[in-house]
Every structure is written in structure tokens, then in C-alpha cells.
PDB file of N, CA, C and O in Angstrom:
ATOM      1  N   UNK A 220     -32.004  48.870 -34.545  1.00  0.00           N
ATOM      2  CA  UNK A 220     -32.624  50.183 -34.458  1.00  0.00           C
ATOM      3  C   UNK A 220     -34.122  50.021 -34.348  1.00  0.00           C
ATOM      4  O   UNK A 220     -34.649  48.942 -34.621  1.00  0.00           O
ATOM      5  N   UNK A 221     -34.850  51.123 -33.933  1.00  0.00           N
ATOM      6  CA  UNK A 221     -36.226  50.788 -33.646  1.00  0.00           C
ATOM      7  C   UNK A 221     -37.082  51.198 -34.629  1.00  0.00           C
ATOM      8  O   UNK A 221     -36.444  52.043 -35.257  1.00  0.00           O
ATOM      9  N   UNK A 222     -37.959  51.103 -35.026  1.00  0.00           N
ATOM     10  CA  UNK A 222     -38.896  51.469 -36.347  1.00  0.00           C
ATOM     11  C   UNK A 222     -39.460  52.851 -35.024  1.00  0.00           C
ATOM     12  O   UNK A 222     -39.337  52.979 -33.806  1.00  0.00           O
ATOM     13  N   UNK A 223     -39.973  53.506 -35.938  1.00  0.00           N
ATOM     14  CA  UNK A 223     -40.957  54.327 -35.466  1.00  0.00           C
ATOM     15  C   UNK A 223     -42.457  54.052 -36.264  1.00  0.00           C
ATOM     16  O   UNK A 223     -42.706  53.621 -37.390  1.00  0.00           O
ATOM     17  N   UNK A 224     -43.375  54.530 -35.079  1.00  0.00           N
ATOM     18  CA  UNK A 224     -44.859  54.362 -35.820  1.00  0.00           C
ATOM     19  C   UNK A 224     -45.227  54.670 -36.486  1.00  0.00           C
ATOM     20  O   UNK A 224     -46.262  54.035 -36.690  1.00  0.00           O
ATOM     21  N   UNK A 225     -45.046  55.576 -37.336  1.00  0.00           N
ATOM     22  CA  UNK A 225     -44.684  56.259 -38.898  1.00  0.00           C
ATOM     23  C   UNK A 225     -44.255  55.215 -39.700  1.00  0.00           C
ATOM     24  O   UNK A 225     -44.647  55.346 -40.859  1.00  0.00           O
ATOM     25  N   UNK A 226     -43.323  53.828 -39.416  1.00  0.00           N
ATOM     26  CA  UNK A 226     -42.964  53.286 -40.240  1.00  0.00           C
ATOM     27  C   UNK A 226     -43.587  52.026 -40.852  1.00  0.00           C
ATOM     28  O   UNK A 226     -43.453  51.457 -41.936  1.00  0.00           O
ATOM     29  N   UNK A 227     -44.629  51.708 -39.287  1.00  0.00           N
ATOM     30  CA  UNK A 227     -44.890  50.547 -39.534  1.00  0.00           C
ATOM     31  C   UNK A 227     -46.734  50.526 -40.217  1.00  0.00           C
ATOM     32  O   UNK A 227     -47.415  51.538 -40.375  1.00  0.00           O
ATOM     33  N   UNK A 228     -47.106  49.325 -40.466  1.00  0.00           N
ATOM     34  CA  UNK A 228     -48.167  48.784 -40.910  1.00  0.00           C
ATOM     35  C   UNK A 228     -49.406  49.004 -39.799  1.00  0.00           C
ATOM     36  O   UNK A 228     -49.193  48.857 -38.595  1.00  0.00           O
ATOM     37  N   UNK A 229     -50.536  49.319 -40.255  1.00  0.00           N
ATOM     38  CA  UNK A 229     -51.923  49.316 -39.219  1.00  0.00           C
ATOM     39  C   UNK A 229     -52.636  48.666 -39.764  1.00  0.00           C
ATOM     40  O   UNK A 229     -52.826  48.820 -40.970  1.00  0.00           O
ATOM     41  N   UNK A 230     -53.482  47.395 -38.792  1.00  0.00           N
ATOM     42  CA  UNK A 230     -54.006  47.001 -39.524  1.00  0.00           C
ATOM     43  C   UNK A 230     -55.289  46.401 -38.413  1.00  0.00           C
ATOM     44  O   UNK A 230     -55.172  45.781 -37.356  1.00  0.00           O
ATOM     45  N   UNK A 231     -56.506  46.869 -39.139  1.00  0.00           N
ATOM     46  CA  UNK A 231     -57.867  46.707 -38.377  1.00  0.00           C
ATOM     47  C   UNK A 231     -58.919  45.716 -38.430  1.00  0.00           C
ATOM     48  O   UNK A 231     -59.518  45.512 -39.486  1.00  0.00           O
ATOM     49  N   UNK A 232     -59.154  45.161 -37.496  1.00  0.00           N
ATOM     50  CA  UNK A 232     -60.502  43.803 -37.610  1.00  0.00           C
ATOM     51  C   UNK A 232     -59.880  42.727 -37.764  1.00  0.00           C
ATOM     52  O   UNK A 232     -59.258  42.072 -38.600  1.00  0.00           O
ATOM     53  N   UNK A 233     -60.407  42.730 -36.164  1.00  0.00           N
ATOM     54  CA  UNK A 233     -60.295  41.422 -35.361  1.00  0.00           C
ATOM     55  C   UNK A 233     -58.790  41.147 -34.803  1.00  0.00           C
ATOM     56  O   UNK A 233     -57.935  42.032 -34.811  1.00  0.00           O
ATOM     57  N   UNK A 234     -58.553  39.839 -34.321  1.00  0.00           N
ATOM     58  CA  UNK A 234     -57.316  39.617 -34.018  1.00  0.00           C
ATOM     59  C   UNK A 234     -56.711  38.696 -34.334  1.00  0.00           C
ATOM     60  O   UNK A 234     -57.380  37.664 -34.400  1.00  0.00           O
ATOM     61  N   UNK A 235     -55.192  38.574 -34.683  1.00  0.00           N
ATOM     62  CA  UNK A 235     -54.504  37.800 -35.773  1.00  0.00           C
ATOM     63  C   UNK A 235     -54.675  38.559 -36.984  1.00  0.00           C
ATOM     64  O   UNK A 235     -54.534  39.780 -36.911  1.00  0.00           O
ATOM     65  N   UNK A 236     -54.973  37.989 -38.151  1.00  0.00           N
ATOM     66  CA  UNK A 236     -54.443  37.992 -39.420  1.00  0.00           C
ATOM     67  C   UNK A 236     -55.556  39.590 -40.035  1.00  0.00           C
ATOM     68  O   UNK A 236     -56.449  40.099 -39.357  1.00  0.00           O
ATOM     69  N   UNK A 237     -55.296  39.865 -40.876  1.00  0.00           N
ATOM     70  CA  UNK A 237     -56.384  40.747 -41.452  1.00  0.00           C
ATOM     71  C   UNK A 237     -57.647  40.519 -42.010  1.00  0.00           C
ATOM     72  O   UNK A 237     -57.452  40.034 -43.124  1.00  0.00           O
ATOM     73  N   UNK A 238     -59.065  40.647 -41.749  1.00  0.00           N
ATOM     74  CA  UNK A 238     -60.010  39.939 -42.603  1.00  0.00           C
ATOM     75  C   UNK A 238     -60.465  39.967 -43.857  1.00  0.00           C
ATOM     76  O   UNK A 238     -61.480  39.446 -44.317  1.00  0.00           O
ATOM     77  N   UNK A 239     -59.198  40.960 -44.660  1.00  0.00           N
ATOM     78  CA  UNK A 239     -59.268  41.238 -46.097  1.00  0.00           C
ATOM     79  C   UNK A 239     -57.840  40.641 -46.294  1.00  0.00           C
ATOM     80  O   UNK A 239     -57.032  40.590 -45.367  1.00  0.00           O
ATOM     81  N   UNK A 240     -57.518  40.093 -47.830  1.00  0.00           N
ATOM     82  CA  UNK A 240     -56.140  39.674 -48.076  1.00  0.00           C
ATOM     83  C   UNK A 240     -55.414  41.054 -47.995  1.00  0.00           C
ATOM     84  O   UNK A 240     -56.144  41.893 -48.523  1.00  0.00           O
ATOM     85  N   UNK A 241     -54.448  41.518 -47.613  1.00  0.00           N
ATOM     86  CA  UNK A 241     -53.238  42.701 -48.295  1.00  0.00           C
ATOM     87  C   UNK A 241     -53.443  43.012 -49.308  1.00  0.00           C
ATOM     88  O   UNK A 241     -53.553  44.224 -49.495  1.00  0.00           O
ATOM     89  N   UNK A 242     -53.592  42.122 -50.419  1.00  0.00           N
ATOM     90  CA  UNK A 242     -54.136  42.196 -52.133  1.00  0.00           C
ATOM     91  C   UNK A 242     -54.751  43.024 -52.198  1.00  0.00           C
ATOM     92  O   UNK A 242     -54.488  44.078 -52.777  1.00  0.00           O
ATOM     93  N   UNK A 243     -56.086  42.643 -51.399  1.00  0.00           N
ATOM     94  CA  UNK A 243     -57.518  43.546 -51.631  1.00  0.00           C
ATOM     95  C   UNK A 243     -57.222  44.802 -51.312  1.00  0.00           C
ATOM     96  O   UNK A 243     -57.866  45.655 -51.924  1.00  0.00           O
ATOM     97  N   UNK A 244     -56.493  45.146 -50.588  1.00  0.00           N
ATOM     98  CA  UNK A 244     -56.906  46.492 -49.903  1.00  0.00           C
ATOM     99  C   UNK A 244     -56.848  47.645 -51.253  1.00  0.00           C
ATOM    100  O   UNK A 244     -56.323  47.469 -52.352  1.00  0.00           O
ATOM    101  N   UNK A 245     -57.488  48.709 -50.807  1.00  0.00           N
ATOM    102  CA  UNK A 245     -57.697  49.801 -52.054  1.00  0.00           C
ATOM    103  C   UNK A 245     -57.600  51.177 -51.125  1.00  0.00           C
ATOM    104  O   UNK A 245     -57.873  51.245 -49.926  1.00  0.00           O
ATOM    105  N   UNK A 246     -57.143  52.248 -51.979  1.00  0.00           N
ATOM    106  CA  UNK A 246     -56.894  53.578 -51.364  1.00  0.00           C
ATOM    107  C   UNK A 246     -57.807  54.608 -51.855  1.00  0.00           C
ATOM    108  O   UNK A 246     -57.544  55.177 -52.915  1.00  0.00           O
ATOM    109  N   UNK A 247     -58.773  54.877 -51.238  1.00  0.00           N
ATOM    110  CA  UNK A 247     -59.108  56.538 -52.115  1.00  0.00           C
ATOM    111  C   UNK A 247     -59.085  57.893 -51.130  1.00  0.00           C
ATOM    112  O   UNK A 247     -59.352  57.909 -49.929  1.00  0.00           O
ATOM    113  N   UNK A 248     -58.637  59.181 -52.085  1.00  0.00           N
ATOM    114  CA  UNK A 248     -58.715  60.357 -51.913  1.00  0.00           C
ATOM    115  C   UNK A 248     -59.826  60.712 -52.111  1.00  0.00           C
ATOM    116  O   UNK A 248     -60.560  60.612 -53.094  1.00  0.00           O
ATOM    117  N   UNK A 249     -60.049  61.486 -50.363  1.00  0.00           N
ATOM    118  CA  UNK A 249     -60.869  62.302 -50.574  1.00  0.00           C
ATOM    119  C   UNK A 249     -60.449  63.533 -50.048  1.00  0.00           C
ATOM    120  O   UNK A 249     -59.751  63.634 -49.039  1.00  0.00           O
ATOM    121  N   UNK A 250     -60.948  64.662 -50.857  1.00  0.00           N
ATOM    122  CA  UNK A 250     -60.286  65.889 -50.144  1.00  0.00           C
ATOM    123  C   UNK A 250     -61.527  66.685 -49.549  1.00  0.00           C
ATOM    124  O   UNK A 250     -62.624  66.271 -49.924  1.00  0.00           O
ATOM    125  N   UNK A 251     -61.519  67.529 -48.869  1.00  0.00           N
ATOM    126  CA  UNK A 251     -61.874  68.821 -48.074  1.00  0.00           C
ATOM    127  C   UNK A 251     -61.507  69.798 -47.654  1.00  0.00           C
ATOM    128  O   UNK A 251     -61.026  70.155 -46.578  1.00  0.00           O
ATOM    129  N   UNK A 252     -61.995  70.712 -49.463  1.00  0.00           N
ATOM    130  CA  UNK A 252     -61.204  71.669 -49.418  1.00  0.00           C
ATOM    131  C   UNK A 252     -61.512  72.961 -48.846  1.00  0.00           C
ATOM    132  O   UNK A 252     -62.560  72.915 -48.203  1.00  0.00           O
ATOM    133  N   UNK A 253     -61.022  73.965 -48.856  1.00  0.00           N
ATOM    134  CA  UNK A 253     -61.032  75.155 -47.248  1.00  0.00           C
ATOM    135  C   UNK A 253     -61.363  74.773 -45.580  1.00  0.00           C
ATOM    136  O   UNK A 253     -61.757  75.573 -44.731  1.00  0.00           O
ATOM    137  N   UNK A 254     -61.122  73.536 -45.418  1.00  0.00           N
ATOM    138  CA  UNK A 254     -60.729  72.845 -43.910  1.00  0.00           C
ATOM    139  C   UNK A 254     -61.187  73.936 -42.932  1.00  0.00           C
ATOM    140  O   UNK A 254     -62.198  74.077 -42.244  1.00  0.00           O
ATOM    141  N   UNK A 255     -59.966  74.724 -43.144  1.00  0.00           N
ATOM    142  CA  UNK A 255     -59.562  75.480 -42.198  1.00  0.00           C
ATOM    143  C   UNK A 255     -60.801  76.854 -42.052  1.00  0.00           C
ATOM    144  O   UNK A 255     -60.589  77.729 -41.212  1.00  0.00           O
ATOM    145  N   UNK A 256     -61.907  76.911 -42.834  1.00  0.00           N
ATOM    146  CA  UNK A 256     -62.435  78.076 -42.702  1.00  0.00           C
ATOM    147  C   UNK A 256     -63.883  77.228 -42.214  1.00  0.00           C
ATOM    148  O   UNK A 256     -64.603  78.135 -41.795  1.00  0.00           O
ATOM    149  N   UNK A 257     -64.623  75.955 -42.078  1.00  0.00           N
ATOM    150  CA  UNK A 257     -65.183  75.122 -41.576  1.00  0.00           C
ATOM    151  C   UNK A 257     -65.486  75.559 -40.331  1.00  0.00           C
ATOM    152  O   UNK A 257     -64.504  75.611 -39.590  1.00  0.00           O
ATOM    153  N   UNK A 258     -66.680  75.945 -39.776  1.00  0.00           N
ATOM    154  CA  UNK A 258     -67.347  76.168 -38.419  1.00  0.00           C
ATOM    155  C   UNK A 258     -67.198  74.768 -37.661  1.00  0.00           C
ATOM    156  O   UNK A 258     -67.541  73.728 -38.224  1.00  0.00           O
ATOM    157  N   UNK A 259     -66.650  74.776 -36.302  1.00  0.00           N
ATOM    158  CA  UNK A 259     -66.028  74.201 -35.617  1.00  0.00           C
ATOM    159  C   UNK A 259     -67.824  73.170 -34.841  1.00  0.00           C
ATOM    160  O   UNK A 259     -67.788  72.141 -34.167  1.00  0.00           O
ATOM    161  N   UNK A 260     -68.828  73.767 -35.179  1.00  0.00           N
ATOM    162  CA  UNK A 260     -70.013  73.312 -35.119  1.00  0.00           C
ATOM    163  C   UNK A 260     -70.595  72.844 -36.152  1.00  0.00           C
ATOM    164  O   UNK A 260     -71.756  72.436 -36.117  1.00  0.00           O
ATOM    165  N   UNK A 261     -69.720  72.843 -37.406  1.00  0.00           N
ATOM    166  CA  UNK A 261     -70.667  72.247 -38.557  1.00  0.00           C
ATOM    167  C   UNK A 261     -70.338  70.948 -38.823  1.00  0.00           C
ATOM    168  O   UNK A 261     -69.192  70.767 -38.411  1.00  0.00           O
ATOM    169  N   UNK A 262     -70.968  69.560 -39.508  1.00  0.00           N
ATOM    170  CA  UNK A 262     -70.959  68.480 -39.685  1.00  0.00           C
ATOM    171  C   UNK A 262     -70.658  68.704 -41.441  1.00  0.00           C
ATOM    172  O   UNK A 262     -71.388  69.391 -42.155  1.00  0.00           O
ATOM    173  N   UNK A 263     -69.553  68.039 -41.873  1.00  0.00           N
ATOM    174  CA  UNK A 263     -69.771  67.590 -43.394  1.00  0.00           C
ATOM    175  C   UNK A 263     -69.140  66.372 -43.578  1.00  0.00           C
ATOM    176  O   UNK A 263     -68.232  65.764 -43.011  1.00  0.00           O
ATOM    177  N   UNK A 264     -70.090  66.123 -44.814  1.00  0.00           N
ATOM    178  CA  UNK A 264     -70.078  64.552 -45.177  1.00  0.00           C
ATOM    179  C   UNK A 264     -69.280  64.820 -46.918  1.00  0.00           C
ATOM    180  O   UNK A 264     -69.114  65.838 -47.590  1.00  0.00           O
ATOM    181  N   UNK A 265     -68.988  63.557 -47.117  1.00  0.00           N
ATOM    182  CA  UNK A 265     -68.123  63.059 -48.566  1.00  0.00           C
ATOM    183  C   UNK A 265     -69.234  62.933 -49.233  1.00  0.00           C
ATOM    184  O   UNK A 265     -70.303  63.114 -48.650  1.00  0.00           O
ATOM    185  N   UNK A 266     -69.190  62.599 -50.581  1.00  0.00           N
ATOM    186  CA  UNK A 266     -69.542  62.072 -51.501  1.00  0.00           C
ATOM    187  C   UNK A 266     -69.868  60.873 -51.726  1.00  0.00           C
ATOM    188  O   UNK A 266     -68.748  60.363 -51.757  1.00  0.00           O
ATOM    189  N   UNK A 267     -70.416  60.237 -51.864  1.00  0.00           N
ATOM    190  CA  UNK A 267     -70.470  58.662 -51.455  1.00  0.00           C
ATOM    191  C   UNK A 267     -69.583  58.157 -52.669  1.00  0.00           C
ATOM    192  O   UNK A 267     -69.769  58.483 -53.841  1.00  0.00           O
ATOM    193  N   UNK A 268     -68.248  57.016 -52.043  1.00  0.00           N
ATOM    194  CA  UNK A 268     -67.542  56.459 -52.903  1.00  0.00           C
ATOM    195  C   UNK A 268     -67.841  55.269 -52.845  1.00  0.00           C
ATOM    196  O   UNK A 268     -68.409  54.820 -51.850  1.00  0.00           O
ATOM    197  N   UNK A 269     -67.464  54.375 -54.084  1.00  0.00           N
ATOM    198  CA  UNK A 269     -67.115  52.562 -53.853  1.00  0.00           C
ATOM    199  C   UNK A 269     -65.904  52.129 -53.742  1.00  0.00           C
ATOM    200  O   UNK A 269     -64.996  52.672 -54.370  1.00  0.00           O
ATOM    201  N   UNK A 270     -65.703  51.146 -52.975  1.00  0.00           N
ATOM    202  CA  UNK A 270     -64.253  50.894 -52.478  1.00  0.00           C
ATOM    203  C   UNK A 270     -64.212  49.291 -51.846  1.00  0.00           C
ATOM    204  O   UNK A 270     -64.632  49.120 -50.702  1.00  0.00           O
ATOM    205  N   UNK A 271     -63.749  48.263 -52.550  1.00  0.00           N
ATOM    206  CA  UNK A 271     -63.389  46.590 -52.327  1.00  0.00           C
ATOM    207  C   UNK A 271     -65.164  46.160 -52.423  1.00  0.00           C
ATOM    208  O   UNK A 271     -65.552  45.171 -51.801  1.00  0.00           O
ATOM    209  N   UNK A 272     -65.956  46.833 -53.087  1.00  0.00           N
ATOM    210  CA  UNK A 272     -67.328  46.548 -53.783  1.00  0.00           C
ATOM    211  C   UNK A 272     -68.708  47.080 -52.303  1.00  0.00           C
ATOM    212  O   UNK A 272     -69.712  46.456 -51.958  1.00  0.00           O
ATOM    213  N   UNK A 273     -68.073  48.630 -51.682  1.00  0.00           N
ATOM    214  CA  UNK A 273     -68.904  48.421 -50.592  1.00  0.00           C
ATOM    215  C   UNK A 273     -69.400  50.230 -50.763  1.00  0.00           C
ATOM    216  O   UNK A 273     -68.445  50.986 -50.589  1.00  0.00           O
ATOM    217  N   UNK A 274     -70.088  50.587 -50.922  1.00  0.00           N
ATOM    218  CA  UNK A 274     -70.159  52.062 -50.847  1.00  0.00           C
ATOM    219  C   UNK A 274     -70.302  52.621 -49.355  1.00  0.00           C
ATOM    220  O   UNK A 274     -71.031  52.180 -48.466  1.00  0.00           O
ATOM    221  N   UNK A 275     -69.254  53.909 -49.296  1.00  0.00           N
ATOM    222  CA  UNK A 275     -68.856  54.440 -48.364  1.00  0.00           C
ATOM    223  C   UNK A 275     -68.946  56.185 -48.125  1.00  0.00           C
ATOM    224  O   UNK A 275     -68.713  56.887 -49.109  1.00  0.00           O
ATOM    225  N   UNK A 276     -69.173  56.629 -47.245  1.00  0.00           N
ATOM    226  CA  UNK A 276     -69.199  57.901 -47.089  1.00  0.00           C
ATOM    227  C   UNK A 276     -68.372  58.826 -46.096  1.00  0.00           C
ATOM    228  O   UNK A 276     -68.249  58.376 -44.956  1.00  0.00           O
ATOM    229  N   UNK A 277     -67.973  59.668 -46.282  1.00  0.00           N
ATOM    230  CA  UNK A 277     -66.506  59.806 -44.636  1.00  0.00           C
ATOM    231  C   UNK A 277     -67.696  61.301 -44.206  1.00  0.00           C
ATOM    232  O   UNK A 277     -68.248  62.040 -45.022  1.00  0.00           O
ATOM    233  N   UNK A 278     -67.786  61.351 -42.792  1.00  0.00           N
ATOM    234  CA  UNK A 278     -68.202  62.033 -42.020  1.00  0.00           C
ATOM    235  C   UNK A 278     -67.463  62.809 -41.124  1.00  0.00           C
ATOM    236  O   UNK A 278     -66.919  62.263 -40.164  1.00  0.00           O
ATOM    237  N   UNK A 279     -67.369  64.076 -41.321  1.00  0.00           N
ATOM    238  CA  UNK A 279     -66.313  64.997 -40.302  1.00  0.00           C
ATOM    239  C   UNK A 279     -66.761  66.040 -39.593  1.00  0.00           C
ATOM    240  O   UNK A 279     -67.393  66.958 -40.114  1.00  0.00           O
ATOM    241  N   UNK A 280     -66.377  65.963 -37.957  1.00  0.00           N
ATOM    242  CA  UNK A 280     -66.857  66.843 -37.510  1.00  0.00           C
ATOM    243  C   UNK A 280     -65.505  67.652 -36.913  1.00  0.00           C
ATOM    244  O   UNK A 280     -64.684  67.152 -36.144  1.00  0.00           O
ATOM    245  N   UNK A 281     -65.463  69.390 -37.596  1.00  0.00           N
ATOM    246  CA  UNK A 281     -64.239  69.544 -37.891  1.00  0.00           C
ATOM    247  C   UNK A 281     -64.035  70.569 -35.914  1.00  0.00           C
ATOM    248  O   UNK A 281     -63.036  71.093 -35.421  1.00  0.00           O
ATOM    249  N   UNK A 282     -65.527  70.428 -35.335  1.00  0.00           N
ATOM    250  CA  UNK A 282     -64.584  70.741 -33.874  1.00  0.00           C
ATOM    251  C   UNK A 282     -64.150  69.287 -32.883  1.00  0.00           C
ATOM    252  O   UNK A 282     -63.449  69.154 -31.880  1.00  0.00           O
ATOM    253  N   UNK A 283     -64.933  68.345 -33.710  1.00  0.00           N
ATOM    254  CA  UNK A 283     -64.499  67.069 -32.617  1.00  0.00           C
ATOM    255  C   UNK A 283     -65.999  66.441 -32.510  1.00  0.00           C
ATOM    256  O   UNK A 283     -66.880  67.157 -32.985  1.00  0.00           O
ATOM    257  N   UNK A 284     -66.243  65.692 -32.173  1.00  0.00           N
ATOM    258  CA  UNK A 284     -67.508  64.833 -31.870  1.00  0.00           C
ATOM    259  C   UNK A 284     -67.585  64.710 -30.173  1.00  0.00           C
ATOM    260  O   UNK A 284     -66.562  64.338 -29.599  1.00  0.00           O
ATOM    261  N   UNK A 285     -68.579  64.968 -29.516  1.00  0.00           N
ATOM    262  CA  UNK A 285     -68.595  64.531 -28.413  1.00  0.00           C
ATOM    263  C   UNK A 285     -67.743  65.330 -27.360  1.00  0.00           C
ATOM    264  O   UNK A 285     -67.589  66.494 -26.988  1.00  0.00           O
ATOM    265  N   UNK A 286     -67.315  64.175 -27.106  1.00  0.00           N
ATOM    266  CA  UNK A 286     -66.487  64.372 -25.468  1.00  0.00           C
ATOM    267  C   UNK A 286     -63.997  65.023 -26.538  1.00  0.00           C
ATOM    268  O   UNK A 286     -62.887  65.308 -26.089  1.00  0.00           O
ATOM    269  N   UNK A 287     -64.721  64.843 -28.063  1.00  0.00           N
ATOM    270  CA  UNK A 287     -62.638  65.387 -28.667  1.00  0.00           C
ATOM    271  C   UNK A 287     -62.193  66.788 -27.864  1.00  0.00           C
ATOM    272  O   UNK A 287     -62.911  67.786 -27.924  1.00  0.00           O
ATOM    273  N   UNK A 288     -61.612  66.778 -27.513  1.00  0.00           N
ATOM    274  CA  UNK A 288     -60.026  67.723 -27.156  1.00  0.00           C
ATOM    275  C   UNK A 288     -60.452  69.031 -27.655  1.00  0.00           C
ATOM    276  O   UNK A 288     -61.375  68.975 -28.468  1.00  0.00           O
ATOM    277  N   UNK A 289     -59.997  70.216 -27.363  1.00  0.00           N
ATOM    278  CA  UNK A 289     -60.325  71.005 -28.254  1.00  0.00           C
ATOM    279  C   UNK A 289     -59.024  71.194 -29.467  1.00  0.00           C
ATOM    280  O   UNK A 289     -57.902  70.881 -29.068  1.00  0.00           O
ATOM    281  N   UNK A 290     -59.130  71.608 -30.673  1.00  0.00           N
ATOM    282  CA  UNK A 290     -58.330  71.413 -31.551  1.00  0.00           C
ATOM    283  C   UNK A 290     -58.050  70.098 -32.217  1.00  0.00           C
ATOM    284  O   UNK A 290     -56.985  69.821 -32.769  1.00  0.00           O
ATOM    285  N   UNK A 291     -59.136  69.281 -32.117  1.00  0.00           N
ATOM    286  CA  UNK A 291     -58.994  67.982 -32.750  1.00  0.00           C
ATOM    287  C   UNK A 291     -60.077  67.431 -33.424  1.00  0.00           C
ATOM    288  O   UNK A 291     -61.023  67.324 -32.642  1.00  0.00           O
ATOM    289  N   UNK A 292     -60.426  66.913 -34.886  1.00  0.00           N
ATOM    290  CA  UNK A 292     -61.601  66.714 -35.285  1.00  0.00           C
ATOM    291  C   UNK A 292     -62.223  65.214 -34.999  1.00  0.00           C
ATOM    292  O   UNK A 292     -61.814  64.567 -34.035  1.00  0.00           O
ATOM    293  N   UNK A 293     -62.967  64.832 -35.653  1.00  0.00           N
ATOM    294  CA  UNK A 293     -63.278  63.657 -35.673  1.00  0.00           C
ATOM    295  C   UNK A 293     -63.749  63.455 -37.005  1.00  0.00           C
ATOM    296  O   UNK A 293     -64.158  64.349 -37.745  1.00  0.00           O
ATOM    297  N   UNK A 294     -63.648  61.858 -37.364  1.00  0.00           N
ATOM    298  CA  UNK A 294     -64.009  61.664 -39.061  1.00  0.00           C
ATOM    299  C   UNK A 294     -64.116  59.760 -38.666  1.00  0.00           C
ATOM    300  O   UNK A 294     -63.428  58.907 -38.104  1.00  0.00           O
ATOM    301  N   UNK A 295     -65.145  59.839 -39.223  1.00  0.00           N
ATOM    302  CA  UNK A 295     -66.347  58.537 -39.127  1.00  0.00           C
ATOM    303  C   UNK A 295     -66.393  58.141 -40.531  1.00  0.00           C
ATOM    304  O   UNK A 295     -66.735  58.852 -41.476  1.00  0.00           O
ATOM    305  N   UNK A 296     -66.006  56.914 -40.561  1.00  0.00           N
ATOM    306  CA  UNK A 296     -66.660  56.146 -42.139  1.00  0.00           C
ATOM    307  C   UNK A 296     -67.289  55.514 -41.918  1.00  0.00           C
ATOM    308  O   UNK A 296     -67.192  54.656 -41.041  1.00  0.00           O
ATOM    309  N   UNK A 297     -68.485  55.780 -42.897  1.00  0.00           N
ATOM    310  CA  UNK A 297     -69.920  55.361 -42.990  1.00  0.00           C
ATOM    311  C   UNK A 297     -69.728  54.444 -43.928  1.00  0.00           C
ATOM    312  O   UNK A 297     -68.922  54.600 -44.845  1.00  0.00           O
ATOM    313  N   UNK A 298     -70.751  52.988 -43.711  1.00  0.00           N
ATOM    314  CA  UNK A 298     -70.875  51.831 -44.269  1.00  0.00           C
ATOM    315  C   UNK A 298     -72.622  52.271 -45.180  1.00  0.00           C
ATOM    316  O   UNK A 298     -73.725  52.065 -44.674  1.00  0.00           O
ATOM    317  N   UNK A 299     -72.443  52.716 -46.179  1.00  0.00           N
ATOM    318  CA  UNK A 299     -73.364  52.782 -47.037  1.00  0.00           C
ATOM    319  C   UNK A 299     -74.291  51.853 -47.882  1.00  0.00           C
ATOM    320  O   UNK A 299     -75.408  52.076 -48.349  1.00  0.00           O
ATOM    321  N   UNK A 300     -73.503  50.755 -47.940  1.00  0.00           N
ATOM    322  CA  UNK A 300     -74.405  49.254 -48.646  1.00  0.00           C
ATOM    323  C   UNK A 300     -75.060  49.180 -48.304  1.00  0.00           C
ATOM    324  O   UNK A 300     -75.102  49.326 -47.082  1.00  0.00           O
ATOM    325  N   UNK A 301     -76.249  48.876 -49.054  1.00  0.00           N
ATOM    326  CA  UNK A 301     -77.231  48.113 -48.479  1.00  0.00           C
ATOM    327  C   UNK A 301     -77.441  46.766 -48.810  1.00  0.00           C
ATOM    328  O   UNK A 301     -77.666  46.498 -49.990  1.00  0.00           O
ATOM    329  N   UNK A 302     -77.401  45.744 -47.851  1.00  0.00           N
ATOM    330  CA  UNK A 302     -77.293  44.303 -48.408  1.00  0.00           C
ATOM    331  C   UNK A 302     -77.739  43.910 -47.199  1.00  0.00           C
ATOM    332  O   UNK A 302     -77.449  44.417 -46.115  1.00  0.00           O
ATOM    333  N   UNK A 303     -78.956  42.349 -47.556  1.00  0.00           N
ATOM    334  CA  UNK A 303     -79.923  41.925 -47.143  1.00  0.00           C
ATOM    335  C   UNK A 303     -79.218  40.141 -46.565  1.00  0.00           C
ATOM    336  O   UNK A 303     -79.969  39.321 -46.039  1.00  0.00           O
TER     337      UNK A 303
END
């Protein structure tokens, strides 16, 4: 039987193996709440979280960025560290 893409694993950076162990990986919630009442021209940003020791920020633009579809957003994670 065939898996569907719903079933399987994604996994980002580079090619071959993952450049974090499986171990490492970490999950956080973030929510954004009243979505749906969000001006289709407005930009909002997260909270800045830490996550596998890197601070991060999620960026959403809830009509799309650029050249998106209409009815489709876009959401950017921002690399917040600063390290020298």
C-alpha cells in the first residue's frame, strides 16, 4: 500500500542525512490568535522563542508575501542569534 504525504517524515538541510540528530529536534507552539480577522496587508511577527539553543521569531504575512496565490499566507522563520 502506498503511504500518503501526511504520513511520512520531512526533513530539511542539505542532502542525505539530517544536519541535526532526530534526538535534537524540538517542537514549539506558537499560536495566532483571531487569524481570521488579520488585514490581508498586515505583517505580524511571534514573540521571540529559544529552540535547540538558537532564538527564533516566526513572521506572517496573512495575504501572502510577494508574488502567493490569493488565499494563501506566507510565514518566514527568523534566525534571531546573534553569534560572532
Amino acid at each position: 500500500a502506498m503511504s500518503s504525504a501526511e504520513d511520512e517524515d520531512v526533513h530539511v538541510g542539505g542532502v542525505g542525512r539530517p544536519s541535526v540528530s532526530l534526538t535534537d529536534r524540538a517542537t514549539r507552539k506558537v499560536h495566532f490568535h483571531n487569524f481570521s480577522e488579520l488585514s490581508t496587508t498586515e505583517l505580524v511577527m511571534s514573540p521571540q522563542f529559544s529552540c535547540l539553543g538558537y532564538d527564533w521569531k516566526l513572521r506572517i504575512h496573512p495575504g501572502g508575501d510577494g508574488g502567493a496565490s490569493d488565499g494563501f499566507c506566507s510565514v518566514f522563520l527568523c534566525n534571531c542569534t546573534n553569534r560572532s
